[in-house]
Amino acid sequence: MPPVQAPPSQQLPAVQKLRVRFAKRGRLRFTSHRDFQRAFERAVRRAELPVAFSHGFSPHPKISYAGAAPTGAASEAEYLEISLTHERDADEVRAALDEALPPGLDVLEVVVAGPGSLAERLEASEWRIALPGVDPEAAGAAVEAFLAREEILVERMTKRGVRSFDCRAAVLRLTVASEPGSVETCAILQVVLRHGTPAVRPDDVLAGVLEVATLPVTGPALLTRLAQGPLTTDTGTVEDPLARDRDANQATATGQADPHQTHTAEGDAAAPSVP
């Protein structure tokens, strides 16, 4: 078994890049992005993965994160990339990482990275917003009022102070449903958001809905990201960002891969880290 981290003078080059889909569930939705980074790096060490390191005075593991959900939001579709100095089976890596992480930070899938940038595929997200105490009919009227507006300004505290921005333009689809089998009255908003700058979050959309209508929310809203990936604009559908990687791996396995599309861990652009 090769060492997880070699001295800087003996560092090996990356020969494989893996793309990881993971979930944040239950109480672990309150894990910040920095907390998850630390937990994941510990999991890599426990799983004894031969992670590649950057060069320079202060080497760090080649792990990049894309499109991180805000703290407090649950998610079924978080993504990262990790580069290894020795090739490993993707399914074995998934099992090892999932065992090394605490319950609630669950590794759902690991695939060998195909050509192209993962970050560029994350064009939109689909979110579920549960509103306890809100009647679905009242929520439906509020949604209609929201969608009828061309612009809705909301405010959010940022590192540079309070910022005002339009939350309406990023909303591609917004619908209402009820919680099936729930004893408590609860409306469910399902929203598809286009990624952009400034990034509009689901809590911004909720603030915009409450800006145009009064809803008797009796508890904190539960935000859950259901999907994140390429956007089909005409239907407002968010596709699977790892589908191309599976296709590329299948083509390689069957000998149908395009030699001009060969992927190397060093040559492909890494997804940017999201603070």
XYZ file of N, CA and C in Angstrom:
825
model
N 0.850 -1.197 0.000
C 0.000 0.000 0.000
C 0.886 1.248 0.000
N 0.777 2.120 -1.026
C 1.596 3.330 -1.056
C 1.191 4.283 0.046
N 2.101 5.116 0.525
C 1.764 6.050 1.596
C 0.748 7.076 1.128
N -0.077 7.533 2.066
C -1.070 8.544 1.742
C -0.391 9.858 1.396
N 0.636 10.214 2.106
C 1.346 11.464 1.837
C 2.844 11.203 1.884
N 3.505 11.468 0.777
C 4.952 11.331 0.713
C 5.594 12.674 0.998
N 6.871 12.673 1.424
C 7.566 13.939 1.607
C 7.548 14.744 0.314
N 7.563 16.101 0.401
C 7.479 16.944 -0.789
C 8.464 16.565 -1.879
N 9.676 16.141 -1.529
C 10.679 15.811 -2.524
C 10.374 14.498 -3.245
N 9.442 13.683 -2.673
C 9.143 12.380 -3.249
C 7.702 12.272 -3.743
N 7.036 13.393 -3.890
C 5.633 13.348 -4.285
C 5.490 12.763 -5.683
N 4.475 11.908 -5.825
C 4.202 11.274 -7.109
C 3.161 12.079 -7.871
N 3.181 12.011 -9.196
C 2.186 12.743 -9.983
C 0.817 12.072 -9.890
N -0.222 12.846 -10.130
C -1.577 12.296 -10.155
C -1.783 11.515 -11.446
N -2.324 10.312 -11.323
C -2.573 9.484 -12.500
C -4.060 9.165 -12.673
N -4.874 9.504 -11.685
C -6.310 9.216 -11.769
C -7.086 10.312 -11.040
N -8.174 10.752 -11.654
C -9.064 11.710 -10.998
C -10.431 11.055 -10.839
N -10.956 11.130 -9.624
C -12.268 10.577 -9.315
C -13.244 11.697 -8.983
N -14.476 11.530 -9.390
C -15.539 12.483 -9.064
C -16.504 11.830 -8.092
N -16.816 12.545 -7.033
C -17.552 11.988 -5.902
C -18.855 12.754 -5.710
N -19.945 12.020 -5.601
C -21.226 12.612 -5.212
C -21.525 12.177 -3.783
N -21.854 13.148 -2.932
C -22.145 12.819 -1.534
C -23.355 13.608 -1.056
N -23.885 13.193 0.077
C -25.083 13.810 0.651
C -24.784 14.371 2.031
N -25.525 15.415 2.396
C -25.525 15.964 3.763
C -26.935 15.783 4.300
N -27.074 14.979 5.349
C -28.399 14.616 5.841
C -28.514 14.839 7.344
N -29.762 14.971 7.799
C -30.021 15.093 9.226
C -29.291 16.269 9.851
N -28.743 16.041 11.037
C -28.039 17.115 11.752
C -26.768 17.553 11.041
N -26.232 16.677 10.184
C -24.989 17.010 9.480
C -25.214 18.087 8.411
N -26.477 18.483 8.176
C -26.709 19.603 7.245
C -26.160 20.908 7.806
N -25.940 20.944 9.112
C -25.380 22.154 9.725
C -23.853 22.185 9.643
N -23.266 21.186 9.009
C -21.823 21.179 8.810
C -21.446 22.247 7.793
N -20.527 23.129 8.160
C -20.083 24.155 7.217
C -19.188 23.531 6.159
N -18.936 24.269 5.098
C -18.074 23.758 4.031
C -16.665 23.483 4.562
N -16.137 24.363 5.395
C -14.797 24.152 5.956
C -14.762 22.930 6.860
N -15.828 22.723 7.640
C -15.892 21.543 8.503
C -15.904 20.273 7.660
N -16.658 20.306 6.559
C -16.693 19.127 5.702
C -15.323 18.868 5.068
N -14.635 19.915 4.654
C -13.299 19.738 4.084
C -12.389 18.994 5.054
N -12.410 19.419 6.315
C -11.563 18.762 7.317
C -11.987 17.310 7.514
N -13.313 17.070 7.582
C -13.807 15.709 7.778
C -13.446 14.819 6.588
N -13.537 15.373 5.385
C -13.243 14.554 4.209
C -11.751 14.221 4.126
N -10.892 15.174 4.456
C -9.453 14.892 4.425
C -9.086 13.836 5.459
N -9.750 13.863 6.618
C -9.526 12.795 7.613
C -10.002 11.453 7.060
N -11.143 11.457 6.368
C -11.669 10.217 5.790
C -10.724 9.657 4.737
N -10.098 10.531 3.947
C -9.132 10.089 2.940
C -7.961 9.381 3.614
N -7.491 9.938 4.732
C -6.379 9.310 5.450
C -6.799 7.965 6.037
N -8.007 7.914 6.631
C -8.474 6.657 7.224
C -8.670 5.576 6.159
N -9.128 5.985 4.980
C -9.345 5.034 3.885
C -8.042 4.664 3.195
N -6.932 5.301 3.584
C -5.603 5.034 3.036
C -5.574 5.197 1.513
N -6.212 6.269 1.053
C -6.198 6.550 -0.382
C -4.899 7.274 -0.746
N -4.285 6.935 -1.861
C -3.028 7.578 -2.275
C -3.294 8.928 -2.937
N -3.747 9.889 -2.158
C -4.118 11.194 -2.705
C -2.873 11.936 -3.185
N -3.001 12.616 -4.302
C -1.905 13.432 -4.824
C -1.869 14.763 -4.083
N -0.668 15.348 -4.001
C -0.486 16.623 -3.317
C 0.063 17.660 -4.291
N -0.276 18.908 -4.013
C 0.274 19.999 -4.806
C 1.753 20.168 -4.476
N 2.462 20.877 -5.336
C 3.874 21.154 -5.095
C 4.017 22.529 -4.439
N 5.207 22.841 -4.032
C 5.438 24.143 -3.430
C 5.806 24.048 -1.966
N 5.846 25.206 -1.301
C 6.302 25.285 0.090
C 5.338 24.582 1.039
N 4.018 24.664 0.747
C 3.018 24.077 1.633
C 2.096 23.162 0.827
N 2.512 21.914 0.570
C 1.700 21.002 -0.238
C 0.347 20.720 0.423
N -0.691 20.618 -0.386
C -2.005 20.273 0.141
C -2.645 19.244 -0.789
N -3.552 18.415 -0.271
C -4.154 17.364 -1.083
C -4.950 17.940 -2.250
N -4.869 17.267 -3.391
C -5.572 17.726 -4.585
C -7.029 17.262 -4.528
N -7.809 18.033 -3.778
C -9.249 17.801 -3.640
C -9.934 19.124 -3.945
N -10.842 19.120 -4.883
C -11.545 20.359 -5.241
C -13.046 20.159 -5.107
N -13.715 21.221 -4.650
C -15.135 21.162 -4.337
C -15.890 22.095 -5.283
N -17.083 21.677 -5.694
C -17.859 22.484 -6.632
C -19.290 22.643 -6.134
N -19.769 23.891 -6.139
C -21.176 24.160 -5.861
C -21.658 23.726 -4.504
N -20.931 24.041 -3.441
C -21.308 23.609 -2.094
C -22.614 24.252 -1.642
N -23.463 23.467 -0.984
C -24.724 23.968 -0.436
C -24.452 24.857 0.771
N -25.335 25.837 1.045
C -25.139 26.686 2.217
C -25.293 25.903 3.513
N -24.629 26.351 4.564
C -24.732 25.711 5.873
C -26.180 25.716 6.343
N -26.651 24.578 6.831
C -28.025 24.457 7.293
C -28.936 23.798 6.280
N -28.492 23.680 5.039
C -29.290 23.034 3.997
C -28.848 21.587 3.841
N -29.812 20.680 3.749
C -29.503 19.293 3.428
C -29.285 19.184 1.927
N -28.651 18.098 1.505
C -28.388 17.939 0.075
C -28.208 16.478 -0.279
N -28.720 16.121 -1.446
C -28.498 14.801 -2.024
C -27.568 14.888 -3.224
N -27.014 16.052 -3.476
C -26.238 16.239 -4.700
C -25.095 17.226 -4.493
N -24.110 16.829 -3.666
C -22.882 17.593 -3.502
C -21.770 16.870 -4.263
N -20.816 17.635 -4.795
C -19.788 17.031 -5.653
C -18.396 17.531 -5.297
N -17.428 16.644 -5.492
C -16.028 17.021 -5.364
C -15.198 16.139 -6.289
N -13.939 16.538 -6.491
C -12.991 15.764 -7.281
C -11.750 15.504 -6.431
N -11.180 14.320 -6.589
C -9.960 13.976 -5.868
C -9.006 13.288 -6.833
N -7.724 13.691 -6.786
C -6.701 13.105 -7.657
C -5.854 12.128 -6.855
N -5.567 10.973 -7.462
C -4.799 9.917 -6.809
C -3.504 9.637 -7.564
N -2.501 9.171 -6.822
C -1.212 8.839 -7.442
C -1.158 7.397 -7.917
N -2.145 6.588 -7.537
C -2.263 5.215 -8.012
C -3.737 4.982 -8.342
N -4.001 4.233 -9.386
C -5.382 3.967 -9.777
C -6.061 3.043 -8.771
N -7.319 3.376 -8.469
C -8.122 2.570 -7.554
C -9.491 2.315 -8.182
N -10.132 1.229 -7.764
C -11.482 0.926 -8.220
C -12.461 1.921 -7.601
N -13.294 2.518 -8.433
C -14.193 3.583 -7.964
C -15.168 3.073 -6.908
N -15.718 1.873 -7.081
C -16.676 1.340 -6.111
C -16.008 1.070 -4.765
N -14.767 0.589 -4.797
C -14.048 0.352 -3.545
C -13.745 1.665 -2.837
N -13.409 2.700 -3.598
C -13.161 4.020 -3.001
C -14.440 4.547 -2.365
N -15.575 4.377 -3.033
C -16.844 4.845 -2.469
C -17.119 4.180 -1.131
N -16.964 2.860 -1.082
C -17.236 2.128 0.154
C -16.283 2.546 1.273
N -15.007 2.728 0.942
C -14.021 3.088 1.962
C -14.272 4.488 2.508
N -14.589 5.435 1.635
C -14.852 6.801 2.089
C -16.142 6.865 2.898
N -17.166 6.153 2.461
C -18.442 6.179 3.170
C -18.293 5.615 4.577
N -17.480 4.567 4.717
C -17.249 3.982 6.041
C -16.448 4.921 6.934
N -15.558 5.713 6.338
C -14.697 6.592 7.122
C -15.380 7.891 7.531
N -16.487 8.258 6.871
C -17.212 9.485 7.205
C -18.332 9.186 8.199
N -18.733 10.162 9.009
C -19.815 9.935 9.970
C -21.153 9.792 9.257
N -22.109 9.055 9.858
C -23.447 8.950 9.275
C -24.060 10.339 9.112
N -24.626 10.574 7.943
C -25.152 11.899 7.613
C -24.310 12.601 6.570
N -23.036 12.232 6.497
C -22.175 12.618 5.379
C -21.941 11.325 4.590
N -22.778 11.101 3.601
C -22.850 9.807 2.942
C -22.342 9.893 1.504
N -21.382 9.051 1.160
C -20.846 8.999 -0.200
C -21.767 8.127 -1.039
N -22.391 8.718 -2.051
C -23.395 8.036 -2.850
C -22.821 7.388 -4.107
N -21.822 8.032 -4.695
C -21.283 7.506 -5.949
C -19.881 8.056 -6.173
N -19.027 7.220 -6.770
C -17.696 7.636 -7.195
C -17.489 7.116 -8.615
N -17.065 7.991 -9.514
C -16.787 7.584 -10.888
C -15.416 8.123 -11.292
N -14.783 7.421 -12.233
C -13.544 7.928 -12.812
C -13.885 9.108 -13.705
N -13.177 10.207 -13.549
C -13.479 11.430 -14.295
C -13.207 11.237 -15.779
N -14.179 11.624 -16.586
C -14.002 11.658 -18.028
C -13.510 13.030 -18.445
N -13.490 13.309 -19.745
C -13.018 14.614 -20.225
C -13.983 15.723 -19.848
N -13.467 16.939 -19.789
C -14.302 18.092 -19.488
C -14.263 18.478 -18.023
N -14.796 19.644 -17.739
C -14.792 20.204 -16.389
C -16.097 19.897 -15.676
N -15.999 19.381 -14.457
C -17.192 19.133 -13.648
C -17.873 20.438 -13.276
N -17.099 21.436 -12.889
C -17.672 22.702 -12.433
C -18.541 23.339 -13.516
N -18.134 23.221 -14.779
C -18.897 23.830 -15.862
C -20.222 23.129 -16.103
N -20.347 21.894 -15.638
C -21.611 21.163 -15.799
C -22.656 21.558 -14.761
N -22.225 22.152 -13.668
C -23.162 22.476 -12.584
C -23.822 23.819 -12.877
N -24.804 23.780 -13.766
C -25.448 24.992 -14.264
C -26.670 25.390 -13.441
N -27.277 24.441 -12.744
C -28.507 24.733 -12.009
C -28.700 23.709 -10.902
N -29.588 24.033 -9.973
C -29.929 23.133 -8.869
C -31.437 23.063 -8.710
N -31.894 21.890 -8.289
C -33.303 21.727 -7.914
C -33.381 21.598 -6.402
N -34.261 22.397 -5.792
C -34.373 22.442 -4.336
C -35.791 22.108 -3.883
N -35.870 21.566 -2.696
C -37.143 21.306 -2.013
C -37.159 22.160 -0.751
N -38.207 22.964 -0.588
C -38.333 23.840 0.590
C -39.605 23.440 1.329
N -39.458 22.839 2.514
C -40.596 22.420 3.319
C -40.976 23.553 4.273
N -42.260 23.948 4.239
C -42.756 25.058 5.053
C -43.787 24.537 6.047
N -43.388 24.202 7.275
C -44.342 23.685 8.266
C -45.378 24.741 8.635
N -46.632 24.283 8.769
C -47.705 25.173 9.160
C -48.338 25.937 8.020
N -47.855 25.771 6.806
C -48.364 26.525 5.661
C -49.275 25.637 4.827
N -50.485 26.123 4.556
C -51.418 25.402 3.713
C -50.951 25.463 2.268
N -50.969 24.337 1.542
C -50.518 24.343 0.151
C -51.261 25.335 -0.735
N -52.559 25.549 -0.482
C -53.306 26.509 -1.305
C -52.799 27.928 -1.088
N -52.510 28.279 0.162
C -51.957 29.607 0.444
C -50.578 29.748 -0.179
N -49.795 28.681 -0.117
C -48.473 28.726 -0.734
C -48.589 28.860 -2.242
N -49.607 28.212 -2.838
C -49.815 28.326 -4.278
C -50.114 29.749 -4.709
N -50.937 30.450 -3.917
C -51.243 31.848 -4.232
C -49.992 32.713 -4.118
N -49.164 32.434 -3.114
C -47.923 33.192 -2.938
C -46.967 32.946 -4.105
N -46.899 31.693 -4.565
C -46.034 31.374 -5.692
C -46.498 32.085 -6.960
N -47.804 32.125 -7.174
C -48.336 32.831 -8.351
C -47.954 34.310 -8.299
N -48.047 34.915 -7.117
C -47.674 36.320 -6.974
C -46.183 36.517 -7.233
N -45.375 35.559 -6.773
C -43.925 35.625 -6.994
C -43.607 35.542 -8.483
N -44.202 34.563 -9.172
C -43.897 34.356 -10.584
C -44.415 35.481 -11.465
N -45.410 36.218 -10.964
C -45.971 37.327 -11.751
C -45.047 38.540 -11.775
N -44.103 38.588 -10.842
C -43.166 39.713 -10.779
C -42.001 39.501 -11.737
N -41.503 40.558 -12.314
C -40.306 40.491 -13.147
C -39.039 40.646 -12.315
N -39.163 41.280 -11.161
C -38.004 41.497 -10.287
C -38.470 41.532 -8.849
N -37.738 40.870 -7.980
C -38.012 40.904 -6.544
C -36.677 41.057 -5.837
N -36.491 42.163 -5.168
C -35.233 42.439 -4.488
C -35.272 41.892 -3.061
N -34.216 41.202 -2.683
C -34.062 40.703 -1.318
C -32.684 41.120 -0.814
N -32.497 41.038 0.491
C -31.216 41.401 1.092
C -30.611 40.200 1.803
N -29.280 40.137 1.762
C -28.570 39.064 2.466
C -27.264 39.630 3.022
N -26.916 39.198 4.225
C -25.660 39.617 4.827
C -24.522 38.824 4.196
N -23.527 39.507 3.664
C -22.356 38.872 3.067
C -21.104 39.340 3.809
N -19.952 38.854 3.360
C -18.699 39.262 3.980
C -18.460 40.755 3.827
N -19.071 41.346 2.809
C -18.897 42.778 2.560
C -20.069 43.611 3.074
N -20.891 42.996 3.924
C -22.026 43.708 4.471
C -23.326 43.279 3.806
N -24.400 44.017 4.079
C -25.714 43.690 3.526
C -25.723 43.993 2.032
N -26.196 42.996 1.251
C -26.246 43.150 -0.197
C -27.673 42.950 -0.677
N -28.121 43.797 -1.586
C -29.444 43.692 -2.178
C -29.317 43.193 -3.613
N -30.153 42.213 -3.997
C -30.087 41.668 -5.345
C -31.440 41.066 -5.720
N -31.615 40.819 -7.024
C -32.854 40.264 -7.560
C -32.832 38.750 -7.435
N -33.829 38.179 -6.760
C -33.903 36.722 -6.617
C -34.827 36.095 -7.645
N -35.550 36.908 -8.415
C -36.548 36.373 -9.347
C -35.932 35.818 -10.628
N -34.924 36.490 -11.160
C -34.396 36.121 -12.476
C -33.797 34.721 -12.500
N -33.268 34.249 -11.377
C -32.625 32.939 -11.340
C -33.617 31.788 -11.249
N -34.893 32.080 -10.950
C -35.900 31.034 -10.771
C -36.429 30.591 -12.128
N -36.158 29.341 -12.484
C -36.619 28.788 -13.756
C -37.938 28.048 -13.613
N -38.160 27.484 -12.442
C -39.410 26.762 -12.196
C -39.693 26.796 -10.706
N -40.958 27.043 -10.341
C -41.361 27.080 -8.936
C -42.771 26.521 -8.833
N -42.931 25.426 -8.108
C -44.224 24.772 -7.962
C -44.481 24.456 -6.491
N -45.720 24.059 -6.185
C -46.134 23.764 -4.811
C -46.708 22.354 -4.746
N -46.395 21.657 -3.667
C -46.976 20.345 -3.394
C -47.232 20.261 -1.903
N -47.876 19.203 -1.458
C -48.090 18.969 -0.029
C -47.250 17.789 0.410
N -47.005 17.696 1.700
C -46.208 16.601 2.255
C -47.073 15.345 2.323
N -46.782 14.309 1.519
C -47.624 13.108 1.538
C -47.553 12.384 2.870
N -48.730 12.037 3.407
C -48.782 11.262 4.643
C -48.472 12.047 5.901
N -48.314 13.372 5.796
C -47.961 14.170 6.961
C -49.206 14.557 7.750
N -49.131 14.425 9.078
C -50.237 14.843 9.940
C -50.255 16.358 10.036
N -49.091 16.958 10.109
C -48.979 18.411 10.211
C -49.145 19.051 8.838
N -49.833 20.191 8.817
C -49.955 20.950 7.579
C -48.575 21.420 7.143
N -48.240 21.153 5.893
C -46.907 21.512 5.410
C -46.946 21.670 3.898
N -46.539 22.821 3.426
C -46.440 23.058 1.991
C -45.008 22.796 1.543
N -44.876 22.298 0.337
C -43.569 21.994 -0.226
C -43.366 22.840 -1.481
N -42.346 23.673 -1.470
C -41.981 24.411 -2.667
C -40.852 23.660 -3.355
N -40.996 23.472 -4.650
C -39.924 22.872 -5.441
C -39.478 23.896 -6.473
N -38.190 24.227 -6.418
C -37.684 25.320 -7.234
C -36.420 24.881 -7.964
N -36.313 25.302 -9.219
C -35.099 25.101 -10.005
C -34.430 26.457 -10.169
N -33.170 26.541 -9.730
C -32.425 27.796 -9.745
C -31.243 27.701 -10.701
N -31.118 28.687 -11.570
C -29.943 28.778 -12.417
C -28.787 29.335 -11.600
N -27.604 28.721 -11.733
C -26.422 29.223 -11.044
C -25.906 30.469 -11.751
N -25.491 31.437 -10.982
C -24.967 32.663 -11.571
C -24.320 33.525 -10.508
N -24.060 34.763 -10.871
C -23.462 35.725 -9.948
C -24.351 36.963 -9.900
N -24.848 37.352 -8.708
C -24.653 36.662 -7.423
C -25.419 35.346 -7.387
N -24.933 34.409 -6.600
C -25.594 33.110 -6.470
C -26.880 33.276 -5.665
N -28.002 32.883 -6.259
C -29.289 32.936 -5.572
C -29.526 31.598 -4.892
N -29.775 31.638 -3.571
C -29.952 30.431 -2.782
C -31.445 30.193 -2.536
N -31.831 28.988 -2.112
C -33.251 28.734 -1.860
C -33.836 29.609 -0.762
N -33.022 29.966 0.247
C -33.544 30.852 1.281
C -33.793 32.256 0.735
N -33.063 32.649 -0.312
C -33.347 33.925 -0.966
C -34.701 33.869 -1.672
N -34.997 32.740 -2.313
C -36.295 32.583 -2.979
C -37.415 32.620 -1.952
N -37.219 31.932 -0.814
C -38.231 31.962 0.237
C -38.442 33.376 0.746
N -37.347 34.126 0.907
C -37.480 35.528 1.325
C -38.265 36.319 0.295
N -38.059 36.032 -0.996
C -38.806 36.713 -2.039
C -40.276 36.358 -2.024
N -40.601 35.086 -1.770
C -42.003 34.668 -1.672
C -42.687 35.370 -0.503
N -41.991 35.452 0.636
C -42.558 36.127 1.808
C -42.616 37.639 1.621
N -41.854 38.145 0.654
C -41.897 39.573 0.344
C -43.197 39.939 -0.361
N -43.732 39.012 -1.162
C -44.935 39.317 -1.945
C -46.205 38.761 -1.306
N -46.075 37.906 -0.283
C -47.247 37.318 0.360
C -46.917 36.958 1.799
N -47.930 36.961 2.649
C -47.756 36.593 4.055
C -48.159 35.134 4.238
N -47.214 34.330 4.726
C -47.474 32.921 4.973
C -47.202 32.598 6.434
N -48.107 31.862 7.097
C -47.939 31.555 8.527
C -46.981 30.392 8.755
N -45.708 30.602 8.521
C -44.720 29.553 8.734
C -44.529 29.359 10.235
N -44.775 28.130 10.737
C -44.735 27.887 12.182
C -43.396 27.334 12.667
N -42.494 27.069 11.773
C -41.187 26.540 12.158
C -40.162 26.841 11.089
N -38.911 26.506 11.356
C -37.871 26.774 10.363
C -38.096 25.966 9.090
N -37.880 26.594 7.956
C -38.006 25.900 6.673
C -36.857 24.909 6.531
N -37.152 23.743 5.975
C -36.130 22.729 5.725
C -35.777 22.756 4.245
N -34.520 23.086 3.949
C -34.048 23.211 2.577
C -33.260 21.966 2.204
N -33.599 21.360 1.070
C -32.900 20.167 0.611
C -32.607 20.284 -0.880
N -31.333 20.165 -1.244
C -30.985 20.131 -2.658
C -31.208 18.708 -3.174
N -32.042 18.582 -4.200
C -32.364 17.286 -4.769
C -31.452 16.923 -5.924
N -31.018 17.909 -6.679
C -30.189 17.643 -7.859
C -29.371 18.882 -8.171
N -28.262 18.649 -8.867
C -27.373 19.720 -9.298
C -26.670 19.236 -10.561
N -26.697 20.051 -11.632
C -26.049 19.581 -12.844
C -26.388 20.400 -14.062
N -26.214 19.823 -15.263
C -26.532 20.528 -16.508
C -28.014 20.869 -16.571
N -28.323 21.986 -17.225
C -29.696 22.484 -17.291
C -30.284 22.283 -18.684
N -31.472 21.689 -18.739
C -32.262 21.656 -19.966
C -33.242 22.814 -19.887
N -32.950 23.896 -20.615
C -33.655 25.161 -20.419
C -35.132 25.075 -20.745
N -35.498 24.389 -21.837
C -36.901 24.406 -22.259
C -37.828 23.704 -21.274
N -37.305 22.730 -20.512
C -38.130 22.026 -19.527
C -37.804 22.416 -18.095
N -36.718 23.158 -17.885
C -36.307 23.498 -16.528
C -35.856 22.278 -15.747
N -35.275 21.310 -16.448
C -34.851 20.055 -15.825
C -33.356 20.075 -15.538
N -32.977 19.591 -14.354
C -31.568 19.481 -13.976
C -31.113 18.044 -14.224
N -30.095 17.884 -15.064
C -29.623 16.560 -15.447
C -28.486 16.090 -14.533
N -28.090 14.839 -14.707
C -27.034 14.221 -13.905
C -25.665 14.637 -14.443
N -24.831 15.314 -13.651
C -23.529 15.761 -14.155
C -22.508 14.641 -14.334
N -22.762 13.476 -13.760
C -21.815 12.364 -13.885
C -22.157 11.418 -15.033
N -23.234 11.700 -15.754
C -23.650 10.816 -16.842
C -22.574 10.725 -17.918
N -21.931 11.845 -18.257
C -20.894 11.827 -19.287
C -19.699 10.984 -18.853
N -19.379 11.026 -17.569
C -18.251 10.231 -17.068
C -18.562 8.747 -17.164
N -19.790 8.349 -16.811
C -20.165 6.947 -16.926
C -20.103 6.496 -18.386
N -20.592 7.355 -19.294
C -20.548 7.009 -20.715
C -19.104 6.844 -21.196
N -18.219 7.768 -20.761
C -16.811 7.683 -21.168
C -16.158 6.427 -20.620
N -16.477 6.071 -19.372
C -15.907 4.859 -18.780
C -16.425 3.610 -19.485
N -17.712 3.625 -19.847
C -18.281 2.482 -20.552
C -17.643 2.334 -21.934
N -17.435 3.480 -22.599
C -16.811 3.438 -23.919
C -15.381 2.908 -23.829
N -14.676 3.305 -22.787
C -13.310 2.804 -22.591
C -13.310 1.304 -22.334
N -14.272 0.861 -21.508
C -14.340 -0.565 -21.170
C -14.659 -1.425 -22.387
N -15.415 -0.881 -23.338
C -15.809 -1.643 -24.517
C -14.908 -1.371 -25.716
N -13.858 -0.538 -25.489
C -12.918 -0.255 -26.558
C -13.417 0.720 -27.595
N -14.437 1.537 -27.236
C -15.007 2.485 -28.179
C -14.639 3.919 -27.866
N -13.693 4.136 -26.961
C -13.327 5.496 -26.567
C -12.616 6.200 -27.705
N -12.877 7.505 -27.835
C -12.202 8.342 -28.820
C -10.805 8.648 -28.301
N -9.736 8.297 -29.029
C -8.377 8.539 -28.522
C -8.088 10.001 -28.285
N -8.826 10.892 -28.941
C -8.608 12.329 -28.747
C -9.285 12.837 -27.477
N -10.132 11.981 -26.852
C -10.846 12.378 -25.647
C -10.232 11.772 -24.398
N -9.033 11.221 -24.507
C -8.391 10.584 -23.357
C -8.168 11.601 -22.251
N -8.538 11.229 -21.034
C -8.445 12.145 -19.886
C -7.238 11.792 -19.029
N -6.515 12.787 -18.600
C -5.442 12.601 -17.630
C -5.712 13.465 -16.428
N -5.316 12.965 -15.266
C -5.602 13.698 -14.035
C -4.901 15.035 -14.007
N -3.691 15.107 -14.551
C -2.935 16.362 -14.503
C -3.456 17.364 -15.507
N -3.972 16.883 -16.657
C -4.309 17.799 -17.740
C -5.665 18.436 -17.613
N -6.609 17.814 -16.910
C -7.956 18.350 -16.829
C -8.027 19.443 -15.789
N -8.791 20.481 -16.071
C -8.933 21.587 -15.133
C -9.732 21.148 -13.928
N -9.258 21.449 -12.756
C -9.955 21.072 -11.525
C -11.050 22.056 -11.235
N -12.115 21.561 -10.590
C -13.185 22.455 -10.192
C -12.698 23.374 -9.081
N -13.144 24.628 -9.069
C -12.672 25.560 -8.047
C -13.239 25.228 -6.687
N -12.475 25.486 -5.669
C -12.954 25.295 -4.304
C -13.937 26.384 -3.963
N -15.057 26.004 -3.302
C -16.094 26.967 -2.946
C -16.002 27.235 -1.459
N -15.815 28.477 -1.040
C -15.677 28.745 0.390
C -16.971 28.552 1.120
